[in-house]
Short mmCIF file of N, CA and C in Angstrom, two decimals:
data_model
loop_
_atom_site.label_atom_id
_atom_site.label_comp_id
_atom_site.label_asym_id
_atom_site.label_seq_id
_atom_site.Cartn_x
_atom_site.Cartn_y
_atom_site.Cartn_z
N MET M 1 0.03 -5.88 -35.65
CA MET M 1 -0.21 -5.08 -34.45
C MET M 1 1.07 -4.34 -34.09
N ARG M 2 0.94 -3.07 -33.76
CA ARG M 2 2.11 -2.29 -33.36
C ARG M 2 1.87 -1.67 -32.00
N VAL M 3 2.97 -1.32 -31.33
CA VAL M 3 2.89 -0.68 -30.02
C VAL M 3 3.57 0.68 -30.12
N ARG M 4 3.01 1.64 -29.44
CA ARG M 4 3.62 2.97 -29.37
C ARG M 4 3.19 3.64 -28.07
N ARG M 5 3.89 4.71 -27.73
CA ARG M 5 3.52 5.46 -26.53
C ARG M 5 2.31 6.34 -26.81
N LEU M 6 1.53 6.54 -25.76
CA LEU M 6 0.34 7.39 -25.85
C LEU M 6 0.77 8.84 -26.02
N HIS M 7 0.11 9.57 -26.92
CA HIS M 7 0.35 11.00 -27.11
C HIS M 7 -0.89 11.77 -26.69
N ARG M 8 -0.71 13.06 -26.47
CA ARG M 8 -1.83 13.90 -26.05
C ARG M 8 -3.01 13.80 -27.01
N ARG M 9 -2.72 13.72 -28.30
CA ARG M 9 -3.80 13.66 -29.30
C ARG M 9 -4.63 12.37 -29.18
N ASP M 10 -4.09 11.36 -28.46
CA ASP M 10 -4.78 10.07 -28.32
C ASP M 10 -5.71 10.02 -27.11
N LEU M 11 -5.67 11.03 -26.25
CA LEU M 11 -6.34 10.92 -24.95
C LEU M 11 -7.84 10.65 -25.06
N ASN M 12 -8.53 11.41 -25.88
CA ASN M 12 -9.99 11.24 -25.96
C ASN M 12 -10.38 9.86 -26.48
N ARG M 13 -9.75 9.42 -27.55
CA ARG M 13 -10.16 8.11 -28.09
C ARG M 13 -9.70 6.96 -27.19
N THR M 14 -8.61 7.16 -26.46
CA THR M 14 -8.18 6.12 -25.51
C THR M 14 -9.17 6.04 -24.35
N TRP M 15 -9.66 7.18 -23.90
CA TRP M 15 -10.67 7.17 -22.83
C TRP M 15 -11.94 6.45 -23.29
N GLU M 16 -12.35 6.70 -24.53
CA GLU M 16 -13.53 6.01 -25.07
C GLU M 16 -13.28 4.50 -25.16
N PHE M 17 -12.06 4.13 -25.53
CA PHE M 17 -11.67 2.71 -25.58
C PHE M 17 -11.80 2.07 -24.20
N LEU M 18 -11.28 2.75 -23.18
CA LEU M 18 -11.34 2.19 -21.82
C LEU M 18 -12.78 2.05 -21.33
N LYS M 19 -13.61 3.01 -21.64
CA LYS M 19 -15.03 2.90 -21.25
C LYS M 19 -15.67 1.69 -21.92
N LEU M 20 -15.33 1.45 -23.18
CA LEU M 20 -15.87 0.29 -23.90
C LEU M 20 -15.39 -1.02 -23.27
N VAL M 21 -14.10 -1.09 -22.99
CA VAL M 21 -13.52 -2.33 -22.45
C VAL M 21 -14.15 -2.69 -21.11
N PHE M 22 -14.33 -1.71 -20.24
CA PHE M 22 -14.80 -2.00 -18.89
C PHE M 22 -16.32 -1.89 -18.74
N ARG M 23 -17.01 -1.53 -19.80
CA ARG M 23 -18.47 -1.39 -19.72
C ARG M 23 -19.14 -2.69 -19.33
N ASP M 24 -18.71 -3.79 -19.91
CA ASP M 24 -19.38 -5.07 -19.70
C ASP M 24 -18.70 -5.96 -18.66
N VAL M 25 -17.65 -5.45 -18.04
CA VAL M 25 -16.96 -6.25 -17.03
C VAL M 25 -17.82 -6.30 -15.78
N ASN M 26 -17.86 -7.44 -15.15
CA ASN M 26 -18.63 -7.64 -13.92
C ASN M 26 -18.25 -6.58 -12.89
N ARG M 27 -19.20 -5.73 -12.54
CA ARG M 27 -18.91 -4.63 -11.61
C ARG M 27 -18.48 -5.14 -10.24
N GLU M 28 -18.97 -6.29 -9.84
CA GLU M 28 -18.54 -6.86 -8.56
C GLU M 28 -17.05 -7.15 -8.57
N THR M 29 -16.52 -7.45 -9.77
CA THR M 29 -15.12 -7.82 -9.88
C THR M 29 -14.20 -6.62 -9.81
N VAL M 30 -14.56 -5.54 -10.50
CA VAL M 30 -13.57 -4.47 -10.64
C VAL M 30 -14.01 -3.11 -10.13
N GLU M 31 -15.20 -2.98 -9.61
CA GLU M 31 -15.65 -1.64 -9.27
C GLU M 31 -14.74 -0.97 -8.25
N TYR M 32 -14.24 -1.72 -7.26
CA TYR M 32 -13.37 -1.09 -6.27
C TYR M 32 -12.06 -0.62 -6.88
N GLN M 33 -11.70 -1.17 -8.04
CA GLN M 33 -10.47 -0.77 -8.71
C GLN M 33 -10.70 0.40 -9.65
N ARG M 34 -11.93 0.88 -9.79
CA ARG M 34 -12.23 1.87 -10.81
C ARG M 34 -12.64 3.20 -10.23
N PRO M 35 -11.76 3.86 -9.47
CA PRO M 35 -12.08 5.22 -9.09
C PRO M 35 -11.84 6.11 -10.29
N PHE M 36 -11.45 5.45 -11.41
CA PHE M 36 -11.05 6.14 -12.63
C PHE M 36 -12.15 7.04 -13.15
N SER M 37 -11.81 8.26 -13.39
CA SER M 37 -12.68 9.19 -14.09
C SER M 37 -11.83 9.74 -15.23
N LYS M 38 -12.45 10.44 -16.12
CA LYS M 38 -11.67 11.03 -17.21
C LYS M 38 -10.63 11.99 -16.63
N ARG M 39 -11.02 12.74 -15.59
CA ARG M 39 -10.08 13.67 -14.96
C ARG M 39 -8.86 12.93 -14.43
N ARG M 40 -9.10 11.79 -13.75
CA ARG M 40 -7.98 11.01 -13.21
C ARG M 40 -7.14 10.42 -14.34
N PHE M 41 -7.78 9.98 -15.40
CA PHE M 41 -7.06 9.44 -16.56
C PHE M 41 -6.12 10.51 -17.14
N LEU M 42 -6.59 11.74 -17.23
CA LEU M 42 -5.76 12.83 -17.75
C LEU M 42 -4.62 13.15 -16.79
N GLU M 43 -4.88 13.04 -15.48
CA GLU M 43 -3.82 13.26 -14.49
C GLU M 43 -2.73 12.20 -14.64
N VAL M 44 -3.14 10.96 -14.85
CA VAL M 44 -2.17 9.87 -15.02
C VAL M 44 -1.25 10.15 -16.21
N TYR M 45 -1.82 10.72 -17.27
CA TYR M 45 -1.02 11.05 -18.45
C TYR M 45 0.11 12.02 -18.10
N GLU M 46 -0.15 12.94 -17.17
CA GLU M 46 0.84 13.95 -16.81
C GLU M 46 1.89 13.41 -15.82
N GLU M 47 1.62 12.28 -15.20
CA GLU M 47 2.54 11.73 -14.19
C GLU M 47 3.65 10.91 -14.84
N GLU M 48 4.61 10.53 -14.00
CA GLU M 48 5.68 9.64 -14.46
C GLU M 48 5.09 8.27 -14.75
N GLY M 49 5.73 7.54 -15.61
CA GLY M 49 5.26 6.20 -15.95
C GLY M 49 5.08 6.06 -17.44
N GLU M 50 4.52 4.95 -17.84
CA GLU M 50 4.34 4.65 -19.26
C GLU M 50 2.89 4.33 -19.55
N GLN M 51 2.39 4.85 -20.66
CA GLN M 51 1.08 4.48 -21.17
C GLN M 51 1.30 4.06 -22.62
N LEU M 52 0.97 2.81 -22.90
CA LEU M 52 1.23 2.24 -24.22
C LEU M 52 -0.07 1.90 -24.94
N LEU M 53 -0.10 2.20 -26.24
CA LEU M 53 -1.23 1.82 -27.08
C LEU M 53 -0.81 0.70 -28.01
N PHE M 54 -1.70 -0.25 -28.20
CA PHE M 54 -1.48 -1.36 -29.13
C PHE M 54 -2.55 -1.23 -30.20
N GLU M 55 -2.12 -1.15 -31.46
CA GLU M 55 -3.05 -0.84 -32.55
C GLU M 55 -2.97 -1.85 -33.68
N VAL M 56 -4.11 -2.06 -34.31
CA VAL M 56 -4.21 -2.83 -35.55
C VAL M 56 -4.86 -1.88 -36.56
N GLU M 57 -4.10 -1.52 -37.59
CA GLU M 57 -4.58 -0.58 -38.61
C GLU M 57 -5.19 0.67 -37.97
N ASP M 58 -4.45 1.29 -37.07
CA ASP M 58 -4.83 2.53 -36.38
C ASP M 58 -6.03 2.39 -35.44
N LYS M 59 -6.49 1.17 -35.20
CA LYS M 59 -7.57 0.95 -34.23
C LYS M 59 -6.94 0.49 -32.93
N ILE M 60 -7.33 1.11 -31.81
CA ILE M 60 -6.79 0.70 -30.51
C ILE M 60 -7.38 -0.65 -30.14
N VAL M 61 -6.50 -1.63 -29.92
CA VAL M 61 -6.95 -2.95 -29.49
C VAL M 61 -6.45 -3.29 -28.10
N GLY M 62 -5.51 -2.48 -27.58
CA GLY M 62 -4.98 -2.72 -26.25
C GLY M 62 -4.39 -1.47 -25.65
N TYR M 63 -4.40 -1.42 -24.32
CA TYR M 63 -3.85 -0.28 -23.59
C TYR M 63 -3.17 -0.82 -22.34
N ALA M 64 -1.95 -0.35 -22.08
CA ALA M 64 -1.23 -0.75 -20.87
C ALA M 64 -0.70 0.50 -20.18
N GLU M 65 -0.78 0.46 -18.87
CA GLU M 65 -0.29 1.58 -18.05
C GLU M 65 0.59 0.98 -16.97
N CYS M 66 1.79 1.50 -16.83
CA CYS M 66 2.72 0.94 -15.84
C CYS M 66 3.61 2.04 -15.27
N ALA M 67 4.24 1.73 -14.15
CA ALA M 67 5.12 2.70 -13.48
C ALA M 67 6.31 1.96 -12.88
N PHE M 68 7.41 2.69 -12.76
CA PHE M 68 8.63 2.09 -12.23
C PHE M 68 8.77 2.31 -10.73
N ASP M 69 7.90 3.13 -10.16
CA ASP M 69 7.88 3.26 -8.70
C ASP M 69 6.44 3.44 -8.25
N ALA M 70 6.22 3.14 -6.99
CA ALA M 70 4.87 3.24 -6.42
C ALA M 70 4.72 4.62 -5.82
N SER M 71 3.98 5.46 -6.49
CA SER M 71 3.76 6.81 -5.98
C SER M 71 2.34 7.22 -6.32
N GLY M 72 1.94 8.36 -5.80
CA GLY M 72 0.59 8.85 -6.07
C GLY M 72 -0.31 8.68 -4.86
N SER M 73 -1.30 9.55 -4.75
CA SER M 73 -2.15 9.56 -3.57
C SER M 73 -3.11 8.38 -3.52
N ASP M 74 -3.37 7.74 -4.65
CA ASP M 74 -4.34 6.63 -4.66
C ASP M 74 -3.66 5.27 -4.74
N ASN M 75 -2.39 5.21 -4.35
CA ASN M 75 -1.64 3.97 -4.47
C ASN M 75 -1.62 3.21 -3.15
N TRP M 76 -1.94 1.91 -3.20
CA TRP M 76 -1.95 1.07 -2.01
C TRP M 76 -0.68 0.25 -1.86
N VAL M 77 0.24 0.38 -2.80
CA VAL M 77 1.43 -0.47 -2.81
C VAL M 77 2.44 0.03 -1.79
N ASN M 78 3.05 -0.90 -1.06
CA ASN M 78 4.11 -0.56 -0.11
C ASN M 78 5.45 -0.97 -0.72
N PRO M 79 6.25 -0.01 -1.20
CA PRO M 79 7.52 -0.35 -1.86
C PRO M 79 8.47 -1.15 -0.97
N ARG M 80 8.41 -0.96 0.36
CA ARG M 80 9.33 -1.69 1.26
C ARG M 80 9.12 -3.19 1.19
N TYR M 81 7.87 -3.60 0.91
CA TYR M 81 7.59 -5.03 0.78
C TYR M 81 8.52 -5.64 -0.27
N PHE M 82 8.67 -4.96 -1.39
CA PHE M 82 9.48 -5.47 -2.49
C PHE M 82 10.97 -5.28 -2.21
N ASP M 83 11.33 -4.16 -1.58
CA ASP M 83 12.74 -3.93 -1.24
C ASP M 83 13.28 -5.04 -0.35
N LYS M 84 12.49 -5.44 0.66
CA LYS M 84 12.93 -6.49 1.59
C LYS M 84 13.16 -7.82 0.89
N ARG M 85 12.48 -8.04 -0.21
CA ARG M 85 12.58 -9.32 -0.93
C ARG M 85 13.51 -9.23 -2.13
N GLY M 86 14.24 -8.13 -2.24
CA GLY M 86 15.19 -7.97 -3.34
C GLY M 86 14.52 -7.88 -4.70
N MET M 87 13.29 -7.39 -4.72
CA MET M 87 12.54 -7.29 -5.98
C MET M 87 12.55 -5.83 -6.46
N ARG M 88 12.76 -5.66 -7.75
CA ARG M 88 12.63 -4.33 -8.35
C ARG M 88 11.52 -4.43 -9.40
N PRO M 89 10.27 -4.14 -9.00
CA PRO M 89 9.15 -4.41 -9.89
C PRO M 89 8.81 -3.29 -10.86
N LEU M 90 8.20 -3.69 -11.96
CA LEU M 90 7.47 -2.77 -12.82
C LEU M 90 6.01 -2.96 -12.43
N TYR M 91 5.37 -1.89 -11.96
CA TYR M 91 3.98 -1.97 -11.50
C TYR M 91 3.05 -1.79 -12.69
N VAL M 92 2.26 -2.80 -12.98
CA VAL M 92 1.31 -2.74 -14.09
C VAL M 92 -0.03 -2.29 -13.51
N ASP M 93 -0.41 -1.06 -13.82
CA ASP M 93 -1.63 -0.49 -13.26
C ASP M 93 -2.86 -0.82 -14.09
N GLU M 94 -2.67 -1.01 -15.38
CA GLU M 94 -3.81 -1.27 -16.26
C GLU M 94 -3.36 -2.12 -17.43
N LEU M 95 -4.18 -3.09 -17.78
CA LEU M 95 -3.95 -3.94 -18.95
C LEU M 95 -5.33 -4.21 -19.53
N ALA M 96 -5.63 -3.58 -20.67
CA ALA M 96 -6.98 -3.66 -21.24
C ALA M 96 -6.92 -4.09 -22.69
N VAL M 97 -7.74 -5.09 -23.04
CA VAL M 97 -7.81 -5.61 -24.41
C VAL M 97 -9.23 -5.39 -24.94
N HIS M 98 -9.33 -4.93 -26.17
CA HIS M 98 -10.63 -4.71 -26.81
C HIS M 98 -11.41 -6.03 -26.82
N PRO M 99 -12.70 -6.01 -26.46
CA PRO M 99 -13.49 -7.26 -26.40
C PRO M 99 -13.46 -8.06 -27.71
N ASP M 100 -13.43 -7.38 -28.86
CA ASP M 100 -13.43 -8.08 -30.15
C ASP M 100 -12.10 -8.75 -30.47
N TYR M 101 -11.06 -8.44 -29.69
CA TYR M 101 -9.73 -8.97 -29.99
C TYR M 101 -9.22 -9.90 -28.88
N GLN M 102 -10.06 -10.20 -27.92
CA GLN M 102 -9.63 -11.11 -26.85
C GLN M 102 -9.50 -12.52 -27.41
N GLY M 103 -8.49 -13.24 -26.93
CA GLY M 103 -8.25 -14.60 -27.40
C GLY M 103 -7.52 -14.67 -28.73
N GLN M 104 -6.98 -13.53 -29.20
CA GLN M 104 -6.27 -13.50 -30.48
C GLN M 104 -4.79 -13.16 -30.32
N GLY M 105 -4.29 -13.21 -29.10
CA GLY M 105 -2.86 -12.97 -28.89
C GLY M 105 -2.50 -11.54 -28.55
N VAL M 106 -3.50 -10.66 -28.45
CA VAL M 106 -3.20 -9.26 -28.12
C VAL M 106 -2.62 -9.16 -26.71
N GLY M 107 -3.28 -9.80 -25.74
CA GLY M 107 -2.80 -9.76 -24.36
C GLY M 107 -1.40 -10.34 -24.22
N GLY M 108 -1.13 -11.42 -24.95
CA GLY M 108 0.20 -12.03 -24.91
C GLY M 108 1.28 -11.09 -25.42
N PHE M 109 0.98 -10.38 -26.52
CA PHE M 109 1.94 -9.42 -27.06
C PHE M 109 2.14 -8.26 -26.09
N MET M 110 1.05 -7.82 -25.47
CA MET M 110 1.16 -6.74 -24.48
C MET M 110 2.05 -7.15 -23.32
N LEU M 111 1.86 -8.38 -22.85
CA LEU M 111 2.67 -8.88 -21.75
C LEU M 111 4.14 -9.00 -22.17
N ASP M 112 4.39 -9.48 -23.39
CA ASP M 112 5.77 -9.54 -23.90
C ASP M 112 6.41 -8.16 -23.89
N GLN M 113 5.64 -7.15 -24.32
CA GLN M 113 6.16 -5.78 -24.36
C GLN M 113 6.49 -5.27 -22.96
N LEU M 114 5.62 -5.54 -22.00
CA LEU M 114 5.86 -5.10 -20.63
C LEU M 114 7.07 -5.81 -20.02
N GLN M 115 7.21 -7.10 -20.30
CA GLN M 115 8.38 -7.84 -19.81
C GLN M 115 9.66 -7.27 -20.41
N HIS M 116 9.62 -6.96 -21.70
CA HIS M 116 10.79 -6.39 -22.38
C HIS M 116 11.14 -5.02 -21.77
N LEU M 117 10.13 -4.18 -21.57
CA LEU M 117 10.35 -2.86 -20.98
C LEU M 117 10.94 -2.99 -19.58
N ALA M 118 10.43 -3.93 -18.81
CA ALA M 118 10.93 -4.15 -17.44
C ALA M 118 12.40 -4.57 -17.47
N ARG M 119 12.75 -5.51 -18.34
CA ARG M 119 14.14 -5.98 -18.41
C ARG M 119 15.08 -4.86 -18.84
N VAL M 120 14.68 -4.08 -19.84
CA VAL M 120 15.51 -2.99 -20.34
C VAL M 120 15.77 -1.96 -19.24
N ARG M 121 14.79 -1.75 -18.37
CA ARG M 121 14.93 -0.77 -17.28
C ARG M 121 15.50 -1.38 -16.00
N GLY M 122 15.90 -2.64 -16.03
CA GLY M 122 16.52 -3.25 -14.87
C GLY M 122 15.56 -3.78 -13.83
N CYS M 123 14.31 -3.94 -14.18
CA CYS M 123 13.32 -4.49 -13.23
C CYS M 123 13.42 -6.01 -13.21
N THR M 124 13.03 -6.59 -12.08
CA THR M 124 13.12 -8.04 -11.92
C THR M 124 11.77 -8.74 -11.96
N HIS M 125 10.69 -8.00 -11.78
CA HIS M 125 9.36 -8.60 -11.72
C HIS M 125 8.31 -7.66 -12.33
N LEU M 126 7.25 -8.24 -12.85
CA LEU M 126 6.03 -7.50 -13.14
C LEU M 126 5.10 -7.72 -11.95
N VAL M 127 4.48 -6.66 -11.46
CA VAL M 127 3.57 -6.76 -10.33
C VAL M 127 2.25 -6.11 -10.72
N LEU M 128 1.16 -6.81 -10.47
CA LEU M 128 -0.15 -6.25 -10.78
C LEU M 128 -1.18 -6.74 -9.78
N GLU M 129 -2.35 -6.15 -9.82
CA GLU M 129 -3.42 -6.50 -8.89
C GLU M 129 -4.59 -7.09 -9.68
N VAL M 130 -5.12 -8.20 -9.18
CA VAL M 130 -6.27 -8.84 -9.82
C VAL M 130 -7.32 -9.11 -8.74
N ALA M 131 -8.58 -8.83 -9.05
CA ALA M 131 -9.65 -9.13 -8.10
C ALA M 131 -9.72 -10.64 -7.88
N GLU M 132 -9.92 -11.04 -6.63
CA GLU M 132 -9.92 -12.46 -6.27
C GLU M 132 -10.99 -13.26 -7.02
N ASN M 133 -12.11 -12.61 -7.35
CA ASN M 133 -13.18 -13.34 -8.03
C ASN M 133 -13.14 -13.18 -9.55
N ASN M 134 -12.08 -12.59 -10.07
CA ASN M 134 -11.92 -12.49 -11.53
C ASN M 134 -11.19 -13.75 -12.01
N LYS M 135 -11.93 -14.84 -12.05
CA LYS M 135 -11.34 -16.17 -12.30
C LYS M 135 -10.63 -16.25 -13.65
N SER M 136 -11.22 -15.66 -14.69
CA SER M 136 -10.60 -15.78 -16.02
C SER M 136 -9.26 -15.06 -16.06
N ALA M 137 -9.19 -13.87 -15.43
CA ALA M 137 -7.92 -13.14 -15.40
C ALA M 137 -6.88 -13.89 -14.58
N LEU M 138 -7.30 -14.41 -13.42
CA LEU M 138 -6.36 -15.17 -12.58
C LEU M 138 -5.80 -16.37 -13.34
N SER M 139 -6.65 -17.07 -14.05
CA SER M 139 -6.22 -18.23 -14.83
C SER M 139 -5.23 -17.80 -15.92
N TRP M 140 -5.54 -16.71 -16.60
CA TRP M 140 -4.68 -16.21 -17.68
C TRP M 140 -3.29 -15.86 -17.15
N TYR M 141 -3.24 -15.18 -16.01
CA TYR M 141 -1.94 -14.79 -15.44
C TYR M 141 -1.17 -16.00 -14.91
N ARG M 142 -1.87 -16.94 -14.29
CA ARG M 142 -1.18 -18.13 -13.76
C ARG M 142 -0.55 -18.95 -14.88
N LYS M 143 -1.22 -19.02 -16.03
CA LYS M 143 -0.65 -19.74 -17.17
C LYS M 143 0.64 -19.09 -17.65
N ARG M 144 0.82 -17.84 -17.30
CA ARG M 144 2.01 -17.10 -17.71
C ARG M 144 2.98 -16.90 -16.55
N ASN M 145 2.92 -17.82 -15.59
CA ASN M 145 3.86 -17.89 -14.47
C ASN M 145 3.76 -16.76 -13.45
N PHE M 146 2.62 -16.09 -13.37
CA PHE M 146 2.41 -15.16 -12.28
C PHE M 146 2.02 -15.97 -11.05
N PHE M 147 2.39 -15.46 -9.88
CA PHE M 147 2.07 -16.16 -8.64
C PHE M 147 1.54 -15.15 -7.62
N LYS M 148 0.81 -15.67 -6.64
CA LYS M 148 0.26 -14.81 -5.59
C LYS M 148 1.38 -14.36 -4.69
N LEU M 149 1.45 -13.06 -4.43
CA LEU M 149 2.55 -12.52 -3.64
C LEU M 149 2.33 -12.66 -2.15
N ASP M 150 1.11 -12.48 -1.71
CA ASP M 150 0.87 -12.37 -0.28
C ASP M 150 -0.51 -12.94 0.04
N ALA M 151 -0.72 -13.19 1.30
CA ALA M 151 -2.02 -13.72 1.72
C ALA M 151 -3.02 -12.61 2.00
N ALA M 152 -2.60 -11.35 1.88
CA ALA M 152 -3.50 -10.24 2.21
C ALA M 152 -4.63 -10.11 1.20
N ILE M 153 -5.82 -9.83 1.71
CA ILE M 153 -6.96 -9.51 0.83
C ILE M 153 -7.60 -8.23 1.37
N PHE M 154 -8.28 -7.51 0.52
CA PHE M 154 -8.97 -6.30 0.96
C PHE M 154 -10.23 -6.71 1.71
N MET M 155 -10.44 -6.13 2.90
CA MET M 155 -11.63 -6.42 3.69
C MET M 155 -12.30 -5.11 4.07
N ALA M 156 -13.60 -5.17 4.28
CA ALA M 156 -14.35 -3.97 4.67
C ALA M 156 -15.43 -4.35 5.67
N GLN M 157 -15.83 -3.38 6.47
CA GLN M 157 -16.92 -3.58 7.43
C GLN M 157 -17.93 -2.46 7.21
N LYS M 158 -19.19 -2.83 7.06
CA LYS M 158 -20.26 -1.84 6.87
C LYS M 158 -20.61 -1.22 8.22
N LEU M 159 -20.61 0.10 8.27
CA LEU M 159 -20.96 0.81 9.48
C LEU M 159 -22.27 1.55 9.27
N PRO M 160 -23.13 1.61 10.30
CA PRO M 160 -24.39 2.34 10.13
C PRO M 160 -24.13 3.84 10.00
N ALA M 161 -24.97 4.51 9.23
CA ALA M 161 -24.84 5.96 9.07
C ALA M 161 -25.36 6.64 10.33
N GLU M 162 -24.54 7.50 10.90
CA GLU M 162 -24.90 8.19 12.14
C GLU M 162 -24.34 9.60 12.10
N PRO M 163 -24.85 10.49 12.99
CA PRO M 163 -24.24 11.82 13.07
C PRO M 163 -22.80 11.69 13.55
N GLU M 164 -21.99 12.69 13.24
CA GLU M 164 -20.57 12.63 13.60
C GLU M 164 -20.33 12.65 15.10
N LEU M 165 -21.15 13.42 15.84
CA LEU M 165 -20.94 13.54 17.29
C LEU M 165 -21.90 12.62 18.04
N LEU M 166 -21.37 11.96 19.05
CA LEU M 166 -22.19 11.06 19.86
C LEU M 166 -23.16 11.86 20.72
N PRO M 167 -24.31 11.27 21.08
CA PRO M 167 -25.26 11.97 21.96
C PRO M 167 -24.67 12.11 23.36
N PRO M 168 -25.26 12.99 24.19
CA PRO M 168 -24.75 13.14 25.56
C PRO M 168 -24.78 11.81 26.30
N ARG M 169 -23.83 11.64 27.19
CA ARG M 169 -23.75 10.40 27.97
C ARG M 169 -23.80 10.75 29.46
N ARG M 170 -24.68 10.08 30.20
CA ARG M 170 -24.82 10.32 31.64
C ARG M 170 -23.65 9.67 32.37
N LEU M 171 -23.04 10.42 33.26
CA LEU M 171 -21.94 9.88 34.06
C LEU M 171 -22.49 9.20 35.30
N PRO M 172 -21.78 8.22 35.86
CA PRO M 172 -22.23 7.60 37.12
C PRO M 172 -22.31 8.66 38.22
N LYS M 173 -23.19 8.45 39.22
CA LYS M 173 -23.44 9.47 40.25
C LYS M 173 -22.18 9.84 41.01
N ARG M 174 -21.35 8.87 41.38
CA ARG M 174 -20.12 9.19 42.13
C ARG M 174 -19.23 10.12 41.33
N ALA M 175 -19.07 9.80 40.09
CA ALA M 175 -18.20 10.61 39.24
C ALA M 175 -18.78 12.01 39.06
N ALA M 176 -20.11 12.10 38.99
CA ALA M 176 -20.76 13.40 38.81
C ALA M 176 -20.53 14.28 40.04
N LYS M 177 -20.65 13.71 41.27
CA LYS M 177 -20.43 14.49 42.50
C LYS M 177 -18.98 14.95 42.60
N ALA M 178 -18.07 14.07 42.28
CA ALA M 178 -16.66 14.43 42.35
C ALA M 178 -16.34 15.55 41.37
N ALA M 179 -16.98 15.51 40.22
CA ALA M 179 -16.72 16.53 39.21
C ALA M 179 -17.32 17.87 39.64
N ALA M 180 -18.44 17.83 40.42
CA ALA M 180 -19.11 19.07 40.84
C ALA M 180 -18.31 19.80 41.91
N ALA M 181 -17.61 19.07 42.81
CA ALA M 181 -16.83 19.70 43.87
C ALA M 181 -15.57 20.30 43.29
N PRO M 182 -15.26 21.57 43.65
CA PRO M 182 -14.04 22.17 43.11
C PRO M 182 -12.82 21.48 43.70
N ALA M 183 -11.84 21.27 42.89
CA ALA M 183 -10.62 20.63 43.35
C ALA M 183 -9.81 21.64 44.15
N PRO M 184 -9.15 21.20 45.26
CA PRO M 184 -8.32 22.13 46.03
C PRO M 184 -7.13 22.58 45.19
N ALA M 185 -6.69 23.80 45.47
CA ALA M 185 -5.53 24.33 44.73
C ALA M 185 -4.32 23.50 45.08
N LYS M 186 -3.47 23.33 44.15
CA LYS M 186 -2.28 22.50 44.33
C LYS M 186 -1.37 23.14 45.37
N GLY M 187 -0.97 22.36 46.38
CA GLY M 187 -0.03 22.84 47.38
C GLY M 187 -0.69 23.58 48.54
N SER M 188 -2.02 23.73 48.56
CA SER M 188 -2.71 24.43 49.66
C SER M 188 -3.43 23.42 50.54
N ARG M 189 -3.70 23.83 51.82
CA ARG M 189 -4.45 22.98 52.72
C ARG M 189 -5.90 23.37 52.67
N LYS M 190 -6.76 22.41 52.95
CA LYS M 190 -8.19 22.68 52.98
C LYS M 190 -8.49 23.48 54.25
N SER M 191 -9.14 24.61 54.09
CA SER M 191 -9.46 25.46 55.25
C SER M 191 -10.73 24.96 55.93
N SER M 192 -10.76 25.01 57.27
CA SER M 192 -11.95 24.59 58.01
C SER M 192 -12.92 25.75 58.17
N GLY M 193 -12.49 26.94 57.82
CA GLY M 193 -13.36 28.11 57.98
C GLY M 193 -13.14 28.80 59.32
N ARG M 194 -12.38 28.20 60.27
CA ARG M 194 -12.10 28.82 61.57
C ARG M 194 -10.78 29.54 61.52
N THR M 195 -10.70 30.60 62.32
CA THR M 195 -9.41 31.29 62.44
C THR M 195 -8.68 30.76 63.66
N ARG M 196 -7.43 30.71 63.58
CA ARG M 196 -6.62 30.16 64.65
C ARG M 196 -6.28 31.25 65.65
N ARG M 197 -6.42 30.91 66.94
CA ARG M 197 -6.02 31.88 67.97
C ARG M 197 -4.54 31.84 68.18
N LYS M 198 -4.07 33.00 68.52
CA LYS M 198 -2.64 33.08 68.82
C LYS M 198 -2.42 33.08 70.29
#
């Protein structure tokens, strides 16, 4: 197995590889992590960071995507969290192994490569995101000394679909009368309607 950087000529077959890898993954586990489209995949190629291919006899068996800083419009990472803790992380955005090669040491070699890359670039930690219900991935990472960073979990609340503007609301009677009466001009006295004799 060899590792090399992704080239432009690899983009189409790498995209097909990623579709294959994630086709059978439990959608409940990773769907929120997959805003990925081919367009976004091509954008990632143009951005800063590393995209690595792992091959056996020219067949893609693994793909890793990582970055040395947290940037981009779709990034949820807060770099200050790591700065405060004296951590300089390599952010692992994607780690994908071909289904036919899982359990054969491909993932271990990929992790070794990412650790090596991180050390060479002066990083102190690998940081990645795993869905809480992806038990097999959590177990795999824990065996390799990964630990949970924070107690935060993603939460959502379902809201009913409604028009953007609220319907008219009736005001209480007192407030309605007060609103109907014109306010006196600032600095003037209320006139009684009578003229003053001199």
